[in-house]
mmCIF file of C-alpha atoms in Angstrom:
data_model
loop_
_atom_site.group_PDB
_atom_site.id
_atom_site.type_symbol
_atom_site.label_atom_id
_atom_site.label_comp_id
_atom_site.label_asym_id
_atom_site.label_seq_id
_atom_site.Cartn_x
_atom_site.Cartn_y
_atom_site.Cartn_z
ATOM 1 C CA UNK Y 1 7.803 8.592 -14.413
ATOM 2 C CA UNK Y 2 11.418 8.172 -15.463
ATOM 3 C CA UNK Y 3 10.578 9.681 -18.981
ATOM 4 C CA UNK Y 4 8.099 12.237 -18.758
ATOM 5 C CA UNK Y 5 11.352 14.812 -17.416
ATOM 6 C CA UNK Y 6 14.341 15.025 -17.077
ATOM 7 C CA UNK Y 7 13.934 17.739 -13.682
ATOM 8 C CA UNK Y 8 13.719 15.610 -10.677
ATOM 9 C CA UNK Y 9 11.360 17.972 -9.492
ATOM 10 C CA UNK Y 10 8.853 17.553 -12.425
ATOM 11 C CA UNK Y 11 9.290 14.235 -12.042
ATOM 12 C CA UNK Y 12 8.294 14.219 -7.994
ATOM 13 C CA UNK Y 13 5.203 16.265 -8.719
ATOM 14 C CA UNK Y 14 4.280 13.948 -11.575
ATOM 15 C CA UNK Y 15 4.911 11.359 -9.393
ATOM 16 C CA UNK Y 16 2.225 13.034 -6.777
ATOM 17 C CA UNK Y 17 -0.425 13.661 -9.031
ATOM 18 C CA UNK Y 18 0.061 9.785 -10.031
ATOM 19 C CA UNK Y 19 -0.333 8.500 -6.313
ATOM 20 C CA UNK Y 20 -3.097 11.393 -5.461
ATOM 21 C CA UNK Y 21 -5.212 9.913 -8.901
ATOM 22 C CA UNK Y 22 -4.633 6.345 -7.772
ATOM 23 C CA UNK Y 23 -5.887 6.846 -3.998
ATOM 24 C CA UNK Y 24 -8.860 8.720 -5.728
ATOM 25 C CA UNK Y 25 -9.604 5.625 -7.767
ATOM 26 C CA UNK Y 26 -9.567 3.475 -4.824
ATOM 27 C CA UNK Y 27 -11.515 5.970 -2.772
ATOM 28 C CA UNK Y 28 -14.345 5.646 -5.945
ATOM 29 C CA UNK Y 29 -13.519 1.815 -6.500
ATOM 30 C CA UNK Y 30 -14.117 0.810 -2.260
ATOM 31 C CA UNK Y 31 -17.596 3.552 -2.710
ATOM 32 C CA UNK Y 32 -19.062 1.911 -5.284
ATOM 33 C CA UNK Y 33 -17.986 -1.771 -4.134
ATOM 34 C CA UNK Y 34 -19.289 -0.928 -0.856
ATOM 35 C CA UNK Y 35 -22.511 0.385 -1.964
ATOM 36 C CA UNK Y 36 -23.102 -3.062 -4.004
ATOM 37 C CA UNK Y 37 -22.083 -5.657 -1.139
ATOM 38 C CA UNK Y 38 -23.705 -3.717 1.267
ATOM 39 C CA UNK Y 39 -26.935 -6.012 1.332
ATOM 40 C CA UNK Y 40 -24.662 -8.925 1.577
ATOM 41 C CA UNK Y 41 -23.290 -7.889 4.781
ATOM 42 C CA UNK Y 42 -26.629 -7.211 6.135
ATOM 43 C CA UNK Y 43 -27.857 -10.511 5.395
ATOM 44 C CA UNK Y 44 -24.823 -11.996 6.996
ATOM 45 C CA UNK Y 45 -25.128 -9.689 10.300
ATOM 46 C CA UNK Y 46 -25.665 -12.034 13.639
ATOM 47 C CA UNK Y 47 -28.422 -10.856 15.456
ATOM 48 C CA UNK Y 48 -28.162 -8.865 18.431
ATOM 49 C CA UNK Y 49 -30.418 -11.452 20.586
ATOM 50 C CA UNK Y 50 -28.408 -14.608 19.434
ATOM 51 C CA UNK Y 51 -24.957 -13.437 19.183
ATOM 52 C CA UNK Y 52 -23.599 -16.461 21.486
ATOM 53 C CA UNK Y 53 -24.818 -18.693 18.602
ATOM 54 C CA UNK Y 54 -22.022 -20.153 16.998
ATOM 55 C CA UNK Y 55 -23.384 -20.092 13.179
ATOM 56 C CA UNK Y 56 -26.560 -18.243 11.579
ATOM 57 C CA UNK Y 57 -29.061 -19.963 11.915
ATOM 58 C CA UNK Y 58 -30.038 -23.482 10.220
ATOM 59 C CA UNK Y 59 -28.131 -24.935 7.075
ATOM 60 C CA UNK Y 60 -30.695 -23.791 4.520
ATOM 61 C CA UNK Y 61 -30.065 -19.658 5.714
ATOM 62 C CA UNK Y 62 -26.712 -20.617 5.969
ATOM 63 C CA UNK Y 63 -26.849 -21.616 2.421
ATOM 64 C CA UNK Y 64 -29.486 -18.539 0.801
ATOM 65 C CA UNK Y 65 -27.072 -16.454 2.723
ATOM 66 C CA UNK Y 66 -23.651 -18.293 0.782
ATOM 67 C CA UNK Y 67 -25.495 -17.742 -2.808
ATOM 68 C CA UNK Y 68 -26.037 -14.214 -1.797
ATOM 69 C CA UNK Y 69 -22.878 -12.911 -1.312
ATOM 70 C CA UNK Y 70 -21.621 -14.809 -4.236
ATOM 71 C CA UNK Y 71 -23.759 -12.783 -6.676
ATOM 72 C CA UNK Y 72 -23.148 -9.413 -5.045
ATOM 73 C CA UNK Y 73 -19.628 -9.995 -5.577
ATOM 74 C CA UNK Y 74 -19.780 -11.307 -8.879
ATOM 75 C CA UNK Y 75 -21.839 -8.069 -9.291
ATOM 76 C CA UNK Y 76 -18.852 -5.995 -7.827
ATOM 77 C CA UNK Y 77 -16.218 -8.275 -9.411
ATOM 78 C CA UNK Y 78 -17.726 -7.649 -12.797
ATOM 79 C CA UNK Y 79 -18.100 -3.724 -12.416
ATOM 80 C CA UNK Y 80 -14.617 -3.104 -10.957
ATOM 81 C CA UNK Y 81 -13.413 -5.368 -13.701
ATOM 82 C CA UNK Y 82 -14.989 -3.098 -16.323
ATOM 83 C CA UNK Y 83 -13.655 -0.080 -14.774
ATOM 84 C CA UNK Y 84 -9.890 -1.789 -15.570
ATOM 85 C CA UNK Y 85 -10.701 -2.308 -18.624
ATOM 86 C CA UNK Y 86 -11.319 1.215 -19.968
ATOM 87 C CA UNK Y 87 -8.683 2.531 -18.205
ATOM 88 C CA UNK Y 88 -6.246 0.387 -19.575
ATOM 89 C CA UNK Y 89 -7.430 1.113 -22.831
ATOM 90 C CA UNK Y 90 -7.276 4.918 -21.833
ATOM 91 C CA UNK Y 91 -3.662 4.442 -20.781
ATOM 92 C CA UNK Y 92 -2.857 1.702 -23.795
ATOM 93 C CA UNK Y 93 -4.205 4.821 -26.515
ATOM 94 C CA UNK Y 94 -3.128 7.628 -24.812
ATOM 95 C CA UNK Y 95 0.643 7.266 -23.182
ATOM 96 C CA UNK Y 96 3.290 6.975 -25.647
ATOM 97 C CA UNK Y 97 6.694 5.704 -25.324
ATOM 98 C CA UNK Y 98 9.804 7.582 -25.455
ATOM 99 C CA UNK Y 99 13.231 6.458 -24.825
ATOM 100 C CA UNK Y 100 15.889 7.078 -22.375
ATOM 101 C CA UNK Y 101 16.932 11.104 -22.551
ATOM 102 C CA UNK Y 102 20.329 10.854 -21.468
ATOM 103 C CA UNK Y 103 21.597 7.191 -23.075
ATOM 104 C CA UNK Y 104 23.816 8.032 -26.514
ATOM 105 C CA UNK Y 105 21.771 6.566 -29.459
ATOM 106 C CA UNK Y 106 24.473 4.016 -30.488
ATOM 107 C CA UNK Y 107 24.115 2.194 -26.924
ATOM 108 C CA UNK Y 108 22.956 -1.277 -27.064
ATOM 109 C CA UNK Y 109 21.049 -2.963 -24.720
ATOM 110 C CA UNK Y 110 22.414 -5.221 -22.394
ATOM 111 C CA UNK Y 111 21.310 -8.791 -21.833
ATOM 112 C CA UNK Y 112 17.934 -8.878 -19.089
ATOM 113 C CA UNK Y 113 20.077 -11.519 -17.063
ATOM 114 C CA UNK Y 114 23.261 -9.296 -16.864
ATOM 115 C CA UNK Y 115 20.860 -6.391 -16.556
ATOM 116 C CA UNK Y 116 19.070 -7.719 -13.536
ATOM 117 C CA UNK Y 117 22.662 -8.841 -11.570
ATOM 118 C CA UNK Y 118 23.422 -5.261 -12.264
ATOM 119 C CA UNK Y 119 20.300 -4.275 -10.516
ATOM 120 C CA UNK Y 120 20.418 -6.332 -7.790
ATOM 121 C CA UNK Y 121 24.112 -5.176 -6.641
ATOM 122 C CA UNK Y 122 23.160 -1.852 -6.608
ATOM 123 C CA UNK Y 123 23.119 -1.170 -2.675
ATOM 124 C CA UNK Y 124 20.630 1.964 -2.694
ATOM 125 C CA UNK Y 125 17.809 -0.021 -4.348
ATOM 126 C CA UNK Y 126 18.563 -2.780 -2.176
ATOM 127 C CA UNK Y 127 18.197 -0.958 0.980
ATOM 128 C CA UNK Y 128 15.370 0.995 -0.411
ATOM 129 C CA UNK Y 129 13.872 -1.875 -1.517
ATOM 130 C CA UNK Y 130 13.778 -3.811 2.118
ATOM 131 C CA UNK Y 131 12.553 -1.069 3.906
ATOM 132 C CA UNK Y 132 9.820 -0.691 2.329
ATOM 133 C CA UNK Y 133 9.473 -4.026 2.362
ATOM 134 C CA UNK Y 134 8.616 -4.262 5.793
ATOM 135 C CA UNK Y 135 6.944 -1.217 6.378
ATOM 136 C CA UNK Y 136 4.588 -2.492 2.968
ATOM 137 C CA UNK Y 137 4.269 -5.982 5.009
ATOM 138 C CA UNK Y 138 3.022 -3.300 8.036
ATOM 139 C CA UNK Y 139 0.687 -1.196 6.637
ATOM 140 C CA UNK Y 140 -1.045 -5.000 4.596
ATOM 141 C CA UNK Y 141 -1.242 -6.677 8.101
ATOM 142 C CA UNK Y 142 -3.572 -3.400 8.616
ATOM 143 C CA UNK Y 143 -5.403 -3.454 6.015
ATOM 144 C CA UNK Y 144 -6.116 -7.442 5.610
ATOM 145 C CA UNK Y 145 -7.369 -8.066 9.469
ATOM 146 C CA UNK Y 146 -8.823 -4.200 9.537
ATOM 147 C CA UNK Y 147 -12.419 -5.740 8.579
ATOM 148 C CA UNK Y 148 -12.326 -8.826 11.204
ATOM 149 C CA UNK Y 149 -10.653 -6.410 13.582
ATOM 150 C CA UNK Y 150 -13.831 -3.971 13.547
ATOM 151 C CA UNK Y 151 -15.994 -7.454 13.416
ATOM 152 C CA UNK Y 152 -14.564 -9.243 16.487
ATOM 153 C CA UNK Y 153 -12.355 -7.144 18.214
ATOM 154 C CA UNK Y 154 -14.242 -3.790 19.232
ATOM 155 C CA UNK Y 155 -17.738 -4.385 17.435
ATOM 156 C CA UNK Y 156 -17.615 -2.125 14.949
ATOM 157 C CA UNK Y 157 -18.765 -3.849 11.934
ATOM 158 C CA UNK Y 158 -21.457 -1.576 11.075
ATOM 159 C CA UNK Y 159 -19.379 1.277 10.357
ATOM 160 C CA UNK Y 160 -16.435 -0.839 8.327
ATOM 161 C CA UNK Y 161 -17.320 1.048 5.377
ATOM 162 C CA UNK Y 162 -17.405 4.829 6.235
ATOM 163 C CA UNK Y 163 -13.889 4.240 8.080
ATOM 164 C CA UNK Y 164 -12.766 2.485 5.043
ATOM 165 C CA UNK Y 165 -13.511 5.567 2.901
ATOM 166 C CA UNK Y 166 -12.476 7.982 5.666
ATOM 167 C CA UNK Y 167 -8.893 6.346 5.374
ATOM 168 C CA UNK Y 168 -8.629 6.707 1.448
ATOM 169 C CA UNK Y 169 -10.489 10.194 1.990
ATOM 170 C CA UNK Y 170 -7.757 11.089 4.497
ATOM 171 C CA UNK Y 171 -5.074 9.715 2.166
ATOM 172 C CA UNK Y 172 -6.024 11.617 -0.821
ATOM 173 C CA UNK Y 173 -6.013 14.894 0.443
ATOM 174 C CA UNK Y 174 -2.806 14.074 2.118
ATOM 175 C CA UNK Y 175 -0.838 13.400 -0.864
ATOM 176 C CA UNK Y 176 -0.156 17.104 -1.722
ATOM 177 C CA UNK Y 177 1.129 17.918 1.770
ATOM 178 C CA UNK Y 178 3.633 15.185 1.905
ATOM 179 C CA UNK Y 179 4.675 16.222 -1.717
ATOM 180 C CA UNK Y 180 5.213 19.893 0.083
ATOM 181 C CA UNK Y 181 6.910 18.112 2.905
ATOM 182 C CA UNK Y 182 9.126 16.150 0.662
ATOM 183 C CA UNK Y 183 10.543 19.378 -1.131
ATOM 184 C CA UNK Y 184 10.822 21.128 2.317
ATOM 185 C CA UNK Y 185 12.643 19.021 4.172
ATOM 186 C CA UNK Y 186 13.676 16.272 2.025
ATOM 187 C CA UNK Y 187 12.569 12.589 1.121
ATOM 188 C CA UNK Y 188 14.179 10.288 3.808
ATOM 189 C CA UNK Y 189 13.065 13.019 6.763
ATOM 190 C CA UNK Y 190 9.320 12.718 4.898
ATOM 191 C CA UNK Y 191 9.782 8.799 5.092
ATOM 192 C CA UNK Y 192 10.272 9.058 8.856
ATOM 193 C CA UNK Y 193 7.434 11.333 9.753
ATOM 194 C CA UNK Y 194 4.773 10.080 7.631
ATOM 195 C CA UNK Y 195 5.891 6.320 8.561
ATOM 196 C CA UNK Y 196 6.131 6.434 12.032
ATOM 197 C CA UNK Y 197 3.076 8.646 12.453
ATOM 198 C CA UNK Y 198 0.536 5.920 12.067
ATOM 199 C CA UNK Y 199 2.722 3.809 14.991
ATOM 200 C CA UNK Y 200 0.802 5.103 18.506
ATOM 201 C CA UNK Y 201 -2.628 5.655 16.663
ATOM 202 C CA UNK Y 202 -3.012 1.743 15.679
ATOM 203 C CA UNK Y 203 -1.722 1.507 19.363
ATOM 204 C CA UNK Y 204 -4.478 3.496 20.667
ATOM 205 C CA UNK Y 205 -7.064 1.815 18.776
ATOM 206 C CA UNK Y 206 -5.923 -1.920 20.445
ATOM 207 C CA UNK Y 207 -6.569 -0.207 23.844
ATOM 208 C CA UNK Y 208 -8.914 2.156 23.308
ATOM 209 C CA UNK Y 209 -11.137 0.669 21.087
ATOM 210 C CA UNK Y 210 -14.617 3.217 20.589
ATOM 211 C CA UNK Y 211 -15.890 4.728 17.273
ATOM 212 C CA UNK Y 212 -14.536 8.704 18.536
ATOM 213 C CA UNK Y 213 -11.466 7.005 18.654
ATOM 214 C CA UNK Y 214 -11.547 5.053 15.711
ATOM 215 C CA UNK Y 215 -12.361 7.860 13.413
ATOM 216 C CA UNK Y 216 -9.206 9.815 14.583
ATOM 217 C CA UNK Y 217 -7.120 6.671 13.673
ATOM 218 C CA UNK Y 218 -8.308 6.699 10.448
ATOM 219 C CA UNK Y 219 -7.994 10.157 9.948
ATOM 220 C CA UNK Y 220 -4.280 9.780 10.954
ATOM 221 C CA UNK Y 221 -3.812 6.460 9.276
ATOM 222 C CA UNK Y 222 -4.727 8.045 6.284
ATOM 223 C CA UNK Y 223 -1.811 10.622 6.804
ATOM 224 C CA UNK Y 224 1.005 7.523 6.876
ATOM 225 C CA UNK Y 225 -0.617 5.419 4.217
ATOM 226 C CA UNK Y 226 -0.133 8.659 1.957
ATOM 227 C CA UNK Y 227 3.712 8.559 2.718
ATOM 228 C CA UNK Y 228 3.795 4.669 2.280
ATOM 229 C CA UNK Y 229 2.258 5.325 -1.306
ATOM 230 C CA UNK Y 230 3.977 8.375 -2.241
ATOM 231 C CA UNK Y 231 7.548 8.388 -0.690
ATOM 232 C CA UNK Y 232 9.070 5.339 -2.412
ATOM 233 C CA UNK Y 233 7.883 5.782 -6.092
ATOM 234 C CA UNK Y 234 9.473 9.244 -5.415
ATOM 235 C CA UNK Y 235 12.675 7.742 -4.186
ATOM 236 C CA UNK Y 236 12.699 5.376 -6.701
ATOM 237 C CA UNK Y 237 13.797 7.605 -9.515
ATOM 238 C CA UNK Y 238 16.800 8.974 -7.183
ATOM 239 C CA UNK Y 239 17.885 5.409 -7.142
ATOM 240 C CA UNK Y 240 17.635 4.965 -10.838
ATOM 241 C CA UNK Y 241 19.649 8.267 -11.647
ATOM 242 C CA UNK Y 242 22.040 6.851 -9.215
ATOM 243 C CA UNK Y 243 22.653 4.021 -11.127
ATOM 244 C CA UNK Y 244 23.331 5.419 -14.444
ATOM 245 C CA UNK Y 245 25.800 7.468 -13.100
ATOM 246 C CA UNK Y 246 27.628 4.342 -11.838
ATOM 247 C CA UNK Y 247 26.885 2.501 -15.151
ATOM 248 C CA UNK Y 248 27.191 4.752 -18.022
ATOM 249 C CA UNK Y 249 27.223 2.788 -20.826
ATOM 250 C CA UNK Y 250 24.236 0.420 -20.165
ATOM 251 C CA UNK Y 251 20.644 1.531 -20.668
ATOM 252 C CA UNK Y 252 16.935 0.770 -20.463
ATOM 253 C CA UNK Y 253 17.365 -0.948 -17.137
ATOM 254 C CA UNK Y 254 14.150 1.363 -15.932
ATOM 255 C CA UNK Y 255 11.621 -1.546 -16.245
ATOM 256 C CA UNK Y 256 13.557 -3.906 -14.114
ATOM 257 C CA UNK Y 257 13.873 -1.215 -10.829
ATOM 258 C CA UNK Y 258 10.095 -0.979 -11.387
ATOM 259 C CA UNK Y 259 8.947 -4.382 -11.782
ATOM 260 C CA UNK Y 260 10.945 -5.843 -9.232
ATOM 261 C CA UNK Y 261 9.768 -3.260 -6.918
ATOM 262 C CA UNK Y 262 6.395 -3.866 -7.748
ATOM 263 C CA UNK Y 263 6.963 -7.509 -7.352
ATOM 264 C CA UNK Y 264 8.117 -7.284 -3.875
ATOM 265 C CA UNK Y 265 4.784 -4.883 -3.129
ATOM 266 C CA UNK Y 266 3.065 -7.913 -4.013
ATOM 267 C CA UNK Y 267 5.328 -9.803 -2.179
ATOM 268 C CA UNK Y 268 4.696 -7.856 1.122
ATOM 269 C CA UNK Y 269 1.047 -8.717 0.361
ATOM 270 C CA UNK Y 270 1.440 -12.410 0.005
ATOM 271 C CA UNK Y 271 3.703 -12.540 3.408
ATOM 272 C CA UNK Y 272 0.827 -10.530 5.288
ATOM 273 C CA UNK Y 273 -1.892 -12.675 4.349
ATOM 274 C CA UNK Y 274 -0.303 -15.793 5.235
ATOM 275 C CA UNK Y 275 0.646 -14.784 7.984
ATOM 276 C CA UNK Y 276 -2.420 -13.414 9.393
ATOM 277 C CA UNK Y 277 -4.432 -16.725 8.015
ATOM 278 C CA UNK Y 278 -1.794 -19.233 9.992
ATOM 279 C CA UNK Y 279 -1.700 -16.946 13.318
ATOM 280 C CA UNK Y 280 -5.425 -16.752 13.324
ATOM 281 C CA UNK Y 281 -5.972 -20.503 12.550
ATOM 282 C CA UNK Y 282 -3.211 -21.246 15.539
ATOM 283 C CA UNK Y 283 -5.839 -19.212 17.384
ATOM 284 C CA UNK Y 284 -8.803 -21.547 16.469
ATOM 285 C CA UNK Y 285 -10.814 -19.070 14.056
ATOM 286 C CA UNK Y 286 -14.181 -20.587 13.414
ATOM 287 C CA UNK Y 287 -15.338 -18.976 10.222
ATOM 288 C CA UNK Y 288 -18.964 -17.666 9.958
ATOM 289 C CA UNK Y 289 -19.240 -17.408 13.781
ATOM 290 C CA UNK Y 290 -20.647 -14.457 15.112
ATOM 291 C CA UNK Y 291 -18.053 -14.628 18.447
ATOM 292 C CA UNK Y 292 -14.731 -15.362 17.813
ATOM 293 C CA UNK Y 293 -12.517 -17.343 21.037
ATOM 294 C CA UNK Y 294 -10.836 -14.784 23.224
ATOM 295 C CA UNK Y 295 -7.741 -16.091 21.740
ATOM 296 C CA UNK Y 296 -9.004 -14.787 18.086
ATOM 297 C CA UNK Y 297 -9.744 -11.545 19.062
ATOM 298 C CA UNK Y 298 -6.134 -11.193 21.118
ATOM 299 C CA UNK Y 299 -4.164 -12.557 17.768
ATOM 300 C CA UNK Y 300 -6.318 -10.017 15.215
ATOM 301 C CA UNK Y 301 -5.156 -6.893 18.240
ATOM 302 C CA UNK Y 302 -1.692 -8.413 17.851
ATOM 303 C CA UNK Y 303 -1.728 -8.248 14.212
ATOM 304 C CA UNK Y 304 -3.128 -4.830 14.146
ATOM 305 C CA UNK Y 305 -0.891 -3.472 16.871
ATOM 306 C CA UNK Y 306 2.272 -4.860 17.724
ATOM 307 C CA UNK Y 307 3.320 -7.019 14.927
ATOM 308 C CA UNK Y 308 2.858 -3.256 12.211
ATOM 309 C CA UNK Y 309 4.914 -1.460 14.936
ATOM 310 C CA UNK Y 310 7.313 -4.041 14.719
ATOM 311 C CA UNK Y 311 7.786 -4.151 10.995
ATOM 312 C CA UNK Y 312 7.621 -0.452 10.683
ATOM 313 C CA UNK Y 313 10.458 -0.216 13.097
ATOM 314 C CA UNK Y 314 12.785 -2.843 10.859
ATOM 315 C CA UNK Y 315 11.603 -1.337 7.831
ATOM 316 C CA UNK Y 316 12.973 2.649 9.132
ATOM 317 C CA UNK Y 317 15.846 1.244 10.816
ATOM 318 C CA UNK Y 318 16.556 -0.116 7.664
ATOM 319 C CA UNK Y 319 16.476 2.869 5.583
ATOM 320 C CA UNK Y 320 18.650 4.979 7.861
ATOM 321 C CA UNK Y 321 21.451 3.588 6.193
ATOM 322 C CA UNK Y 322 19.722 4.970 2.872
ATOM 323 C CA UNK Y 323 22.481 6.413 1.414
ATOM 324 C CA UNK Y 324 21.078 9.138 -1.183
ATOM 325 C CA UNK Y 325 20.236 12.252 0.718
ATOM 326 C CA UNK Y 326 19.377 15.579 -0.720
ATOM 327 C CA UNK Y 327 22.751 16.589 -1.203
ATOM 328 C CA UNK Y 328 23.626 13.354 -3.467
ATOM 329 C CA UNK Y 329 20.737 13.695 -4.931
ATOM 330 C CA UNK Y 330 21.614 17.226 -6.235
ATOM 331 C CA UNK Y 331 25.159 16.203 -6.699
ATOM 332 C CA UNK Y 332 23.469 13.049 -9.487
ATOM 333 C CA UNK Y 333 21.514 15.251 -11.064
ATOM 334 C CA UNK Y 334 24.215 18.354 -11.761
ATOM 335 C CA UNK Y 335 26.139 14.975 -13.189
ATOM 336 C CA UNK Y 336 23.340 14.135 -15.276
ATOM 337 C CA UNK Y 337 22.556 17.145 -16.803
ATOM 338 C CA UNK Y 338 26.603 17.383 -18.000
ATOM 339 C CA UNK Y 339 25.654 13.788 -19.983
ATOM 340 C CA UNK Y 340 22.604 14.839 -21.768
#
């Protein structure tokens, strides 16, 4: 994104059409998974006449029903694995590199060790960085215990799926209004509003819990996991200019803002999961029941609810002390363009 302009505002519509494409893909990637592990999940379904039954029925179903849900996702695995294959050739033949527009050509790199200290002081990245840390660790908590949440929690499995897609559906057409927003009214006033709008729906689904409702929270959920997507690639750029003008003589430090950032994405990920898996094991999940303990069912409300609010709240706390507003940001870039 860094390279393809040198206009901040080519480079935040760039960065739209990225995030819009990439929801699109997962919209199409979660359709045609769906459609292939579909028969899996109605295999696995408890019947309505025996749903105080612990398991499914003897060890040999159990076991016909294990071997069919491995090949469906080996099926799935397979196809979504193909699909990353072309496009990373697409994106291997077809992007080419270019180098840093405003470094002199008789800079030299600087050492990845020094580079990365560098980095890592840099206070706007850092805040940036943490708080969208937490609200990342938020919006994973959602989307991890969403499916057992729907299973246990307000008997919704059957319609898992279409809210799925109604989420990335509601995300994707998003995109371009947040991008509007964003140019309005500026980035960290977009960060607040799209972040904090998905706070009282997942609220509403704990204690309301009825497919009307449900549908609405998607449709709204949709709305903040747009902003979650697009807002902090966009920012991220802002942070970067920022930090060549308080280094001007080092260069090609892009990589390292990027990885690092995706690295603590991951991160976010990893510290989601394992949370959720120890909180619902304190809770005495029995896996491959068709009820869960009331316990179960209170910790996956808990992790859909409170603990997201919680994190979202740290996480835009956090990035009130943000320092690059719009006016520093058109202050860096009237700087920049005297460089080039």
């Amino acid at each position: 994104t860094m390279f393809l302009s040198t206009d901040q505002r080519e480079r935040d519509s760039a960065t739209a059409y990225r995030m819009t494409v990439e929801v699109l893909g997962t919209l199409v990637g979660a359709t045609i998974q769906g459609q292939i592990v579909a028969s899996a999940h109605t295999l696995k379904h408890c019947p309505h006449r025996n749903l105080t039954t612990g398991y499914l029925g003897n060890s040999s179903s159990g076991t016909e029903v294990i071997r069919s849900l491995k090949e469906v996702y080996m099926i799935a695995a397979g196809v979504i694995g193909g699909l990353f294959l072309v496009c990373t050739v697409v994106m291997f033949l077809g992007v080419k590199e270019r180098d840093d527009p405003y470094a002199p050509k008789t800079d030299k790199a600087i050492p990845f060790h020094k580079a990365f200290i560098l980095v890592m002081k840099h206070g706007s990245y850092l805040t940036l960085t943490a708080a969208f840390l937490f609200i990342s660790v938020a919006i994973q908590l959602i989307q991890s215990n969403f499916v057992l949440f729907c299973t246990y929690a307000v008997e919704l499995r059957d319609h898992f799926q279409n809210i799925v897609l109604t989420i990335l559906m509601s995300a994707a057409v998003s995109i371009p209004f947040w991008q509007w927003f964003l140019e309005k009214f500026g980035k960290k006033t977009a960060a607040f509003c799209g972040i904090t709008w998905i706070m009282p729906f997942t609220v509403m689904l704990v204690f309301i819990p009825n497919l009307i409702v449900t549908y609405v929270v998607a449709v709204s959920s949709g709305l903040s996991v747009a902003a979650s997507l697009l807002l902090p690639w966009s920012m991220l750029p802002d942070v970067v200019d920022d930090f060549r003008l308080a280094n001007r003589n080092s260069k090609g430090h892009e990589a390292i803002f990027y990885s690092l950032y995706a690295f603590f994405t991951k991160f976010a990920a990893g510290i989601s999961l394992g949370v959720s898996t120890l909180c619902l094991q304190f809770a005495g999940y029995d896996t491959g029941a068709c009820r869960q303990p009331t316990p179960v069912v209170y910790t996956l409300k808990l992790l859909i609810g409170a603990a997201p609010v919680a994190c979202i709240t740290t996480g835009l706390m956090i990035l009130m002390v943000y320092p690059i507003s719009e006016d520093v940001r058109l202050r860096n870039k009237l700087a920049l363009e005297e460089l080039r």
